[in-house]
Amino acid sequence: MANVVVVGSQWGDEGKGKIVDWLSEQADIIVRFQGGHNAGHTLVIDGVTYKLSLLPSGVVRGGKLSVIGNGVVVDPHALIKEIAQLKTQGVTVTPDNLRIAENATLILPLHQELDVLREGENSASRIGTTKRGIGPAYEDKVGRRAIRFMDLADLPALNHKIERLLLHHNALRRGSGLTEFKAKAIYDDLAKLAPQVLPYMDSVWSLLDGKRREGKRILFEGAQGALLDIDHGTYPYVTSSNTVAAQAATGSGMGPNAIDYVLGICKAYTTRVGEGPFPTDQMNNTIGKMLGERGREFGTVTGRPRRCGWFDAVLVRQTVRTSGIDGLALTKLDILDDLPEIKVCVGYRLDGREIDYLPAGERAQAAVEPIYETMAGWKEPTARARSWAQLPAQAVKYVRRVEELVGCPVALLSTSPEREDTILMKNPFES
């Protein structure tokens, strides 16, 4: 039985929610392995829209086990709120269909406050985060002072751990002229939350190892996109975790030999939320505005408008390599339907020379100029197509050129938010 990792191959918002939902029908277990409730997934099932931030996409499907791995940072308040919201839509989340790693790091209100402070309009450290405390929580994790899920099960030892955490955070607050946090208030909040979330706790690494040995199919679901990876992304305008496919192993407690196929999700154009370099950005012209309006490019979590631009084959080719992507799921082809011509970035110019990769340096990333190849548009509808035969010939040429430029085949083609509007070339679970 193949185990599949789904990752974003651009800056996130590529349509992973629909693809994961489409694949989850064949999976037994769906695992989130990094990120937090800053990553939004929108699912449209039988006309009902579900907006998920922290929970794996599999929770909306009956008979599936959803798992939040140790690589995720968990805001217990957001977790409880999201579970309650799903209940109003007829989806019941219980320990029978959701497990959370005992060694997952918790996001506390103090993390969110620090994130908001850093992202203030006059802050020199502003990088365009969602202000939900994700980065500060990961900082505490690697700083070895974090409160973890399992700590809620040992309340007598919790006060000491809170004091250790506040040695760091209260020093920051003093430096900013803010009132210090009180350990008792944090303790009381966590003690109140503990009975509501502890029933979901599990040794996820052991659970998944056992399921794998039973022959269960596991689907690993990433958040954000590979270009936001803390190591391989457009640093420092990145998230605070590894978003490439290898993190599926580390962030779930499974070895790398548990991964059989990596599916990369990418749009037929490019979008980005927040600050940072974006070589093909068209936000300030009619193309960017058209893509944003037709594609409804607003963040699932924040509602922020996304910057839109032409497809960047250089970037996707790079993420194909850094994530070991075996096949692509190309989404939103229909957004390009009315264009008379379409541009694709095939290389960059930097300081007077041509290069075929995105450099790692911040200055160089901001300075690269895209080299475009122009293709004829198809001026025919591709929306809701479910077979190659239903696609205009020029649209097929566009997809084939994308494959050639990025060095990776398209395994799935999505032609609308509805899960049924999907053209399958290669089933990742049958690799």
Coordinates of C-alpha atoms in Angstrom, one line a residue:
M1 CA 0.0 0.0 0.0
A2 CA 1.5 3.4 -1.0
N3 CA 1.7 6.3 1.4
V4 CA 1.4 9.7 -0.2
V5 CA 2.7 13.1 0.8
V6 CA 0.9 16.2 -0.5
V7 CA 2.8 19.5 -0.4
G8 CA 2.4 22.9 -1.9
S9 CA 5.0 23.6 -4.6
Q10 CA 4.6 27.4 -4.6
W11 CA 3.9 29.9 -1.8
G12 CA 0.8 28.0 -0.5
D13 CA -2.9 28.5 -1.3
E14 CA -2.5 26.1 -4.3
G15 CA -5.7 24.2 -3.6
K16 CA -4.3 21.5 -1.4
G17 CA -7.6 21.2 0.5
K18 CA -9.6 19.9 -2.5
I19 CA -6.8 17.5 -3.6
V20 CA -6.3 16.1 -0.2
D21 CA -10.1 15.6 0.1
W22 CA -10.1 13.9 -3.3
L23 CA -7.3 11.6 -2.2
S24 CA -8.6 11.0 1.3
E25 CA -11.4 8.8 -0.1
Q26 CA -8.7 6.2 -0.9
A27 CA -6.7 6.8 2.4
D28 CA -7.3 5.3 5.8
I29 CA -5.4 8.0 7.8
I30 CA -4.8 11.7 7.0
V31 CA -1.8 13.3 8.9
R32 CA -1.0 17.0 9.3
F33 CA 2.8 17.2 9.8
Q34 CA 3.7 20.9 10.2
G35 CA 2.3 24.4 10.6
G36 CA -0.5 25.6 12.7
H37 CA -3.9 27.3 12.4
N38 CA -2.3 29.9 10.0
A39 CA -2.9 27.5 7.1
G40 CA -6.3 27.5 5.6
H41 CA -7.9 24.8 3.6
T42 CA -11.2 25.3 1.8
L43 CA -13.2 22.1 0.9
V44 CA -16.4 22.1 -1.1
I45 CA -18.3 18.9 -0.7
D46 CA -21.8 18.3 -2.1
G47 CA -22.3 22.1 -2.2
V48 CA -21.2 22.6 1.4
T49 CA -18.1 24.7 2.1
Y50 CA -15.8 23.8 5.0
K51 CA -13.0 26.1 6.0
L52 CA -10.3 24.3 8.0
S53 CA -7.2 25.8 9.6
L54 CA -5.7 23.3 12.0
L55 CA -7.7 20.1 11.6
P56 CA -6.6 17.6 8.8
S57 CA -8.9 17.7 5.8
G58 CA -10.0 14.1 6.4
V59 CA -12.2 15.1 9.4
V60 CA -15.1 15.9 7.1
R61 CA -15.1 12.3 5.7
G62 CA -16.6 9.5 7.7
G63 CA -14.5 6.4 8.5
K64 CA -11.2 8.2 8.3
L65 CA -8.7 8.8 11.1
S66 CA -7.2 12.3 11.2
V67 CA -3.9 12.9 13.0
I68 CA -2.1 16.0 14.1
G69 CA 1.6 15.2 14.2
N70 CA 4.4 16.5 16.5
G71 CA 5.6 18.9 13.8
V72 CA 2.4 21.0 14.2
V73 CA 2.1 23.8 16.7
V74 CA -1.4 23.6 18.3
D75 CA -3.4 26.5 19.7
P76 CA -5.9 24.7 22.0
H77 CA -8.3 27.6 21.9
A78 CA -8.4 27.4 18.1
L79 CA -8.7 23.6 18.2
I80 CA -11.8 23.8 20.4
K81 CA -13.3 26.5 18.3
E82 CA -12.7 24.7 15.0
I83 CA -14.2 21.5 16.3
A84 CA -17.3 23.4 17.5
Q85 CA -17.7 25.1 14.1
L86 CA -17.6 21.8 12.3
K87 CA -20.3 20.5 14.7
T88 CA -22.6 23.2 13.5
Q89 CA -22.1 21.9 10.0
G90 CA -22.9 18.3 11.0
V91 CA -19.4 17.0 11.4
T92 CA -18.6 15.4 14.7
V93 CA -15.0 15.3 15.8
T94 CA -14.2 12.8 18.6
P95 CA -11.1 10.8 19.8
D96 CA -12.3 8.1 17.5
N97 CA -11.5 10.2 14.4
L98 CA -8.9 12.6 15.6
R99 CA -5.6 12.0 17.5
I100 CA -3.0 14.6 18.4
A101 CA 0.7 14.0 19.1
E102 CA 1.6 14.1 22.8
N103 CA 4.8 16.0 21.9
A104 CA 3.2 18.7 19.8
T105 CA 4.0 22.2 20.9
L106 CA 1.2 24.5 22.2
I107 CA 0.5 28.0 21.0
L108 CA -0.4 30.2 23.9
P109 CA -2.0 33.7 24.0
L110 CA 1.5 35.2 24.8
H111 CA 2.8 33.8 21.4
Q112 CA 0.0 35.6 19.6
E113 CA 0.6 38.9 21.4
L114 CA 4.3 38.7 20.6
D115 CA 3.5 38.0 16.9
V116 CA 1.1 41.0 16.7
L117 CA 3.8 43.2 18.4
R118 CA 6.4 42.2 15.8
E119 CA 4.0 42.6 12.9
G120 CA 3.0 46.1 13.9
E121 CA 3.0 48.8 11.1
N122 CA 6.2 50.4 12.5
S123 CA 8.0 47.2 13.3
A124 CA 11.4 46.6 11.7
S125 CA 10.8 42.8 12.0
R126 CA 7.6 42.8 10.0
I127 CA 7.5 39.9 7.4
G128 CA 3.8 39.5 6.8
T129 CA 2.7 36.7 9.2
T130 CA -0.9 35.9 10.0
K131 CA -0.3 37.1 13.6
R132 CA -1.5 33.9 15.1
G133 CA 1.6 33.1 17.2
I134 CA 3.0 30.4 14.9
G135 CA 6.6 31.7 14.7
P136 CA 7.0 32.5 18.4
A137 CA 5.7 29.0 19.3
Y138 CA 8.3 27.4 17.1
E139 CA 10.9 29.6 18.6
D140 CA 10.1 28.3 22.1
K141 CA 10.1 24.8 20.7
V142 CA 13.7 25.0 19.4
G143 CA 14.6 27.1 22.5
R144 CA 13.6 24.1 24.7
R145 CA 11.2 26.1 26.8
A146 CA 7.8 25.2 25.1
I147 CA 4.7 23.9 26.8
R148 CA 3.8 20.7 25.0
F149 CA 0.5 18.8 24.7
M150 CA 1.6 16.1 27.2
D151 CA 2.3 18.8 29.8
L152 CA -1.5 19.3 30.2
A153 CA -1.7 15.8 31.6
D154 CA 0.8 16.6 34.4
L155 CA -0.6 19.8 36.0
P156 CA 1.6 19.6 39.2
A157 CA 4.7 20.0 37.0
L158 CA 3.2 22.7 34.8
N159 CA 3.9 25.7 37.0
H160 CA 7.7 25.1 36.8
K161 CA 7.5 24.9 33.0
I162 CA 5.4 28.1 32.8
E163 CA 8.0 29.9 34.9
R164 CA 10.8 28.7 32.7
L165 CA 8.8 30.0 29.6
L166 CA 8.2 33.4 31.2
L167 CA 11.8 34.0 32.0
H168 CA 12.2 34.5 28.3
H169 CA 8.8 36.2 27.4
N170 CA 8.7 38.6 30.3
A171 CA 12.2 39.8 29.5
L172 CA 10.9 40.6 26.0
R173 CA 7.9 42.4 27.4
R174 CA 9.9 44.5 29.8
G175 CA 12.1 45.6 26.9
S176 CA 9.0 46.7 25.0
G177 CA 7.5 48.5 28.0
L178 CA 4.7 46.0 28.4
T179 CA 3.1 44.5 31.5
E180 CA 4.6 41.1 32.4
F181 CA 2.6 37.9 32.2
K182 CA 1.4 36.2 35.4
A183 CA 2.2 32.5 35.7
K184 CA -1.1 31.8 37.5
A185 CA -3.2 33.2 34.7
I186 CA -1.5 31.0 32.2
Y187 CA -1.8 28.0 34.5
D188 CA -5.5 28.6 35.1
D189 CA -6.2 28.9 31.4
L190 CA -4.4 25.7 30.5
A191 CA -5.9 23.7 33.4
K192 CA -9.3 24.7 32.2
L193 CA -8.5 23.6 28.6
A194 CA -6.9 20.3 29.6
P195 CA -10.0 18.2 30.0
Q196 CA -11.4 19.3 26.7
V197 CA -8.3 18.5 24.6
L198 CA -6.5 15.7 26.4
P199 CA -8.9 12.9 25.2
Y200 CA -7.3 13.4 21.7
M201 CA -3.7 12.9 22.9
D202 CA -1.8 9.9 21.6
S203 CA 1.7 8.6 20.9
V204 CA 1.3 9.4 17.2
W205 CA 4.6 7.9 16.1
S206 CA 3.6 4.5 17.6
L207 CA 0.1 4.8 16.3
L208 CA 1.2 5.4 12.8
D209 CA 3.8 2.7 12.8
G210 CA 1.2 0.2 13.9
K211 CA -1.2 1.3 11.2
R212 CA 1.5 1.2 8.5
R213 CA 2.3 -2.4 9.6
E214 CA -1.4 -3.3 9.2
G215 CA -1.2 -2.1 5.6
K216 CA -3.3 1.1 6.0
R217 CA -2.9 3.8 3.5
I218 CA -1.6 7.0 5.0
L219 CA -2.0 10.5 3.4
F220 CA 0.4 13.2 4.7
E221 CA -1.0 16.7 4.4
G222 CA 1.3 19.7 4.4
A223 CA 0.4 23.3 5.1
Q224 CA 1.7 26.4 3.3
G225 CA 4.0 25.8 0.4
A226 CA 7.6 24.7 -0.3
L227 CA 8.7 28.3 -1.0
L228 CA 7.8 29.2 2.6
D229 CA 10.1 26.6 4.0
I230 CA 12.4 27.9 6.7
D231 CA 15.5 26.5 4.9
H232 CA 14.5 26.3 1.2
G233 CA 12.1 29.3 0.9
T234 CA 12.4 33.0 0.3
Y235 CA 14.0 33.7 3.7
P236 CA 13.3 35.6 5.9
Y237 CA 9.8 35.9 4.3
V238 CA 8.9 32.4 5.2
T239 CA 7.0 30.4 7.8
S240 CA 8.8 29.0 10.9
S241 CA 8.8 25.3 9.9
N242 CA 10.0 23.0 7.2
T243 CA 7.2 22.7 4.6
V244 CA 9.0 20.4 2.1
A245 CA 8.0 16.8 1.8
A246 CA 10.8 15.4 4.0
Q247 CA 9.1 17.1 7.0
A248 CA 6.3 14.5 6.6
A249 CA 8.6 12.0 8.2
T250 CA 10.0 14.2 10.9
G251 CA 6.7 15.9 11.7
S252 CA 4.9 12.6 12.2
G253 CA 7.5 10.4 13.8
M254 CA 7.8 8.1 10.9
G255 CA 10.9 7.2 9.0
P256 CA 11.5 8.5 5.5
N257 CA 11.0 5.0 4.1
A258 CA 7.3 5.5 5.0
I259 CA 6.9 7.9 2.0
D260 CA 6.1 6.2 -1.3
Y261 CA 4.9 9.1 -3.5
V262 CA 5.1 12.9 -3.3
L263 CA 2.4 15.0 -4.9
G264 CA 3.1 18.7 -5.4
I265 CA 0.2 21.1 -5.8
C266 CA 0.5 24.2 -8.0
K267 CA -1.7 26.7 -9.6
A268 CA -1.7 27.3 -13.4
Y269 CA -0.5 30.8 -12.3
T270 CA 1.3 32.0 -9.1
T271 CA 0.0 33.7 -6.0
R272 CA 1.6 34.9 -2.8
V273 CA 0.2 36.4 0.5
G274 CA 2.1 38.9 2.5
E275 CA 5.6 40.3 2.1
G276 CA 8.6 39.0 0.2
P277 CA 10.0 38.5 -3.3
F278 CA 7.7 37.5 -6.1
P279 CA 9.4 37.6 -9.5
T280 CA 6.3 37.3 -11.7
D281 CA 4.0 39.6 -9.6
Q282 CA 1.4 41.4 -11.6
M283 CA -0.6 42.8 -8.7
N284 CA -0.5 46.4 -9.9
N285 CA -1.8 45.8 -13.4
T286 CA -5.0 44.4 -15.1
I287 CA -3.6 40.9 -15.3
G288 CA -3.0 40.6 -11.6
K289 CA -6.4 42.1 -10.8
M290 CA -8.1 39.8 -13.2
L291 CA -6.5 36.7 -11.8
G292 CA -7.3 37.8 -8.3
E293 CA -11.0 38.4 -9.1
R294 CA -11.6 35.3 -11.2
G295 CA -9.6 33.1 -8.9
R296 CA -11.2 34.6 -5.7
E297 CA -7.7 35.0 -4.3
F298 CA -8.3 35.9 -0.7
G299 CA -6.7 34.1 2.2
T300 CA -8.9 31.4 3.8
V301 CA -7.7 32.3 7.3
T302 CA -7.0 36.0 7.1
G303 CA -9.1 37.2 4.2
R304 CA -6.1 39.1 2.8
P305 CA -6.0 39.6 -1.0
R306 CA -3.3 37.5 -2.6
R307 CA -0.7 38.9 -5.0
C308 CA -1.1 37.3 -8.4
G309 CA 1.2 36.7 -11.3
W310 CA 2.2 34.4 -14.2
F311 CA 3.3 30.8 -13.7
D312 CA 6.9 30.6 -12.6
A313 CA 8.4 27.4 -13.9
V314 CA 11.8 28.2 -12.3
L315 CA 10.3 28.2 -8.8
V316 CA 8.2 25.0 -9.3
R317 CA 11.2 23.2 -10.9
Q318 CA 13.2 24.1 -7.8
T319 CA 10.6 22.8 -5.4
V320 CA 10.2 19.6 -7.5
R321 CA 13.8 19.0 -6.5
T322 CA 13.8 20.1 -2.9
S323 CA 10.7 18.1 -2.1
G324 CA 11.4 15.1 -4.4
I325 CA 8.0 15.6 -6.1
D326 CA 6.9 12.6 -8.2
G327 CA 3.9 14.2 -9.8
L328 CA 2.0 17.5 -9.9
A329 CA -1.6 18.4 -9.3
L330 CA -2.3 21.5 -11.4
T331 CA -5.2 23.6 -10.2
K332 CA -7.2 26.6 -11.5
L333 CA -6.5 26.1 -15.2
D334 CA -9.9 27.6 -15.8
I335 CA -8.9 31.0 -14.4
L336 CA -6.8 31.5 -17.6
D337 CA -9.7 30.7 -20.0
D338 CA -10.3 34.2 -21.3
L339 CA -6.8 35.3 -21.9
P340 CA -5.6 35.9 -25.5
E341 CA -2.1 35.1 -24.5
I342 CA -0.4 33.6 -21.4
K343 CA 3.1 34.2 -20.2
V344 CA 5.3 31.6 -18.4
C345 CA 8.6 32.5 -16.6
V346 CA 11.3 30.2 -17.9
G347 CA 14.4 31.9 -16.3
Y348 CA 15.7 35.0 -14.6
R349 CA 18.2 37.8 -15.2
L350 CA 20.3 38.8 -12.3
D351 CA 23.0 41.5 -12.5
G352 CA 23.1 41.2 -16.3
R353 CA 23.3 37.4 -16.5
E354 CA 20.8 34.6 -17.0
I355 CA 20.2 32.0 -14.3
D356 CA 17.8 29.1 -14.0
Y357 CA 17.2 29.0 -10.3
L358 CA 16.1 31.3 -7.4
P359 CA 19.2 32.4 -5.5
A360 CA 19.2 32.0 -1.7
G361 CA 20.2 35.6 -0.9
E362 CA 17.5 38.1 0.1
R363 CA 18.9 40.9 -2.1
A364 CA 19.3 38.6 -5.1
Q365 CA 15.8 37.2 -4.7
A366 CA 14.4 40.7 -4.8
A367 CA 16.5 41.7 -7.8
V368 CA 15.8 38.9 -10.2
E369 CA 13.9 39.8 -13.4
P370 CA 11.7 37.1 -15.0
I371 CA 12.4 35.9 -18.5
Y372 CA 9.0 35.1 -20.2
E373 CA 7.9 32.8 -22.8
T374 CA 4.5 33.8 -24.4
M375 CA 1.9 31.2 -25.4
A376 CA -1.4 31.6 -27.2
G377 CA -4.4 31.4 -24.9
W378 CA -7.4 29.1 -25.7
K379 CA -10.3 31.5 -25.2
E380 CA -12.5 28.5 -24.5
P381 CA -13.9 27.1 -21.2
T382 CA -12.0 24.5 -19.3
A383 CA -14.1 24.8 -16.1
R384 CA -15.6 21.5 -15.0
A385 CA -13.8 19.4 -17.6
R386 CA -13.3 15.8 -16.4
S387 CA -11.3 14.4 -19.3
W388 CA -8.5 15.4 -21.6
A389 CA -11.0 15.2 -24.5
Q390 CA -13.0 18.1 -22.9
L391 CA -10.0 20.4 -22.9
P392 CA -9.2 22.9 -25.7
A393 CA -6.1 21.8 -27.6
Q394 CA -4.2 24.9 -26.6
A395 CA -4.9 24.3 -22.9
V396 CA -3.4 20.8 -23.3
K397 CA -0.4 22.4 -24.9
Y398 CA 0.0 24.7 -21.9
V399 CA -0.1 21.8 -19.5
R400 CA 2.4 19.8 -21.5
R401 CA 4.7 22.8 -21.6
V402 CA 4.5 23.2 -17.9
E403 CA 5.5 19.6 -17.5
E404 CA 8.4 20.1 -19.8
L405 CA 9.7 23.2 -18.0
V406 CA 9.4 21.9 -14.5
G407 CA 10.7 18.4 -15.2
C408 CA 7.7 16.6 -13.6
P409 CA 4.5 15.1 -15.0
V410 CA 1.1 16.3 -14.1
A411 CA -0.7 13.6 -12.3
L412 CA -4.0 15.4 -11.6
L413 CA -5.7 18.4 -13.2
S414 CA -8.3 20.4 -11.2
T415 CA -10.8 22.4 -13.2
S416 CA -13.1 23.7 -10.4
P417 CA -13.3 23.7 -6.6
E418 CA -15.7 20.7 -6.8
R419 CA -13.9 17.4 -6.1
E420 CA -15.5 15.7 -9.0
D421 CA -14.1 18.1 -11.5
T422 CA -10.7 16.4 -11.6
I423 CA -8.8 14.8 -14.5
L424 CA -6.7 11.9 -13.3
M425 CA -3.6 10.8 -15.2
K426 CA -1.7 9.0 -12.4
N427 CA -3.2 7.8 -9.1
P428 CA -0.6 8.5 -6.4
F429 CA -1.8 5.6 -4.3
E430 CA -1.1 3.2 -7.1
S431 CA 2.5 4.2 -7.6

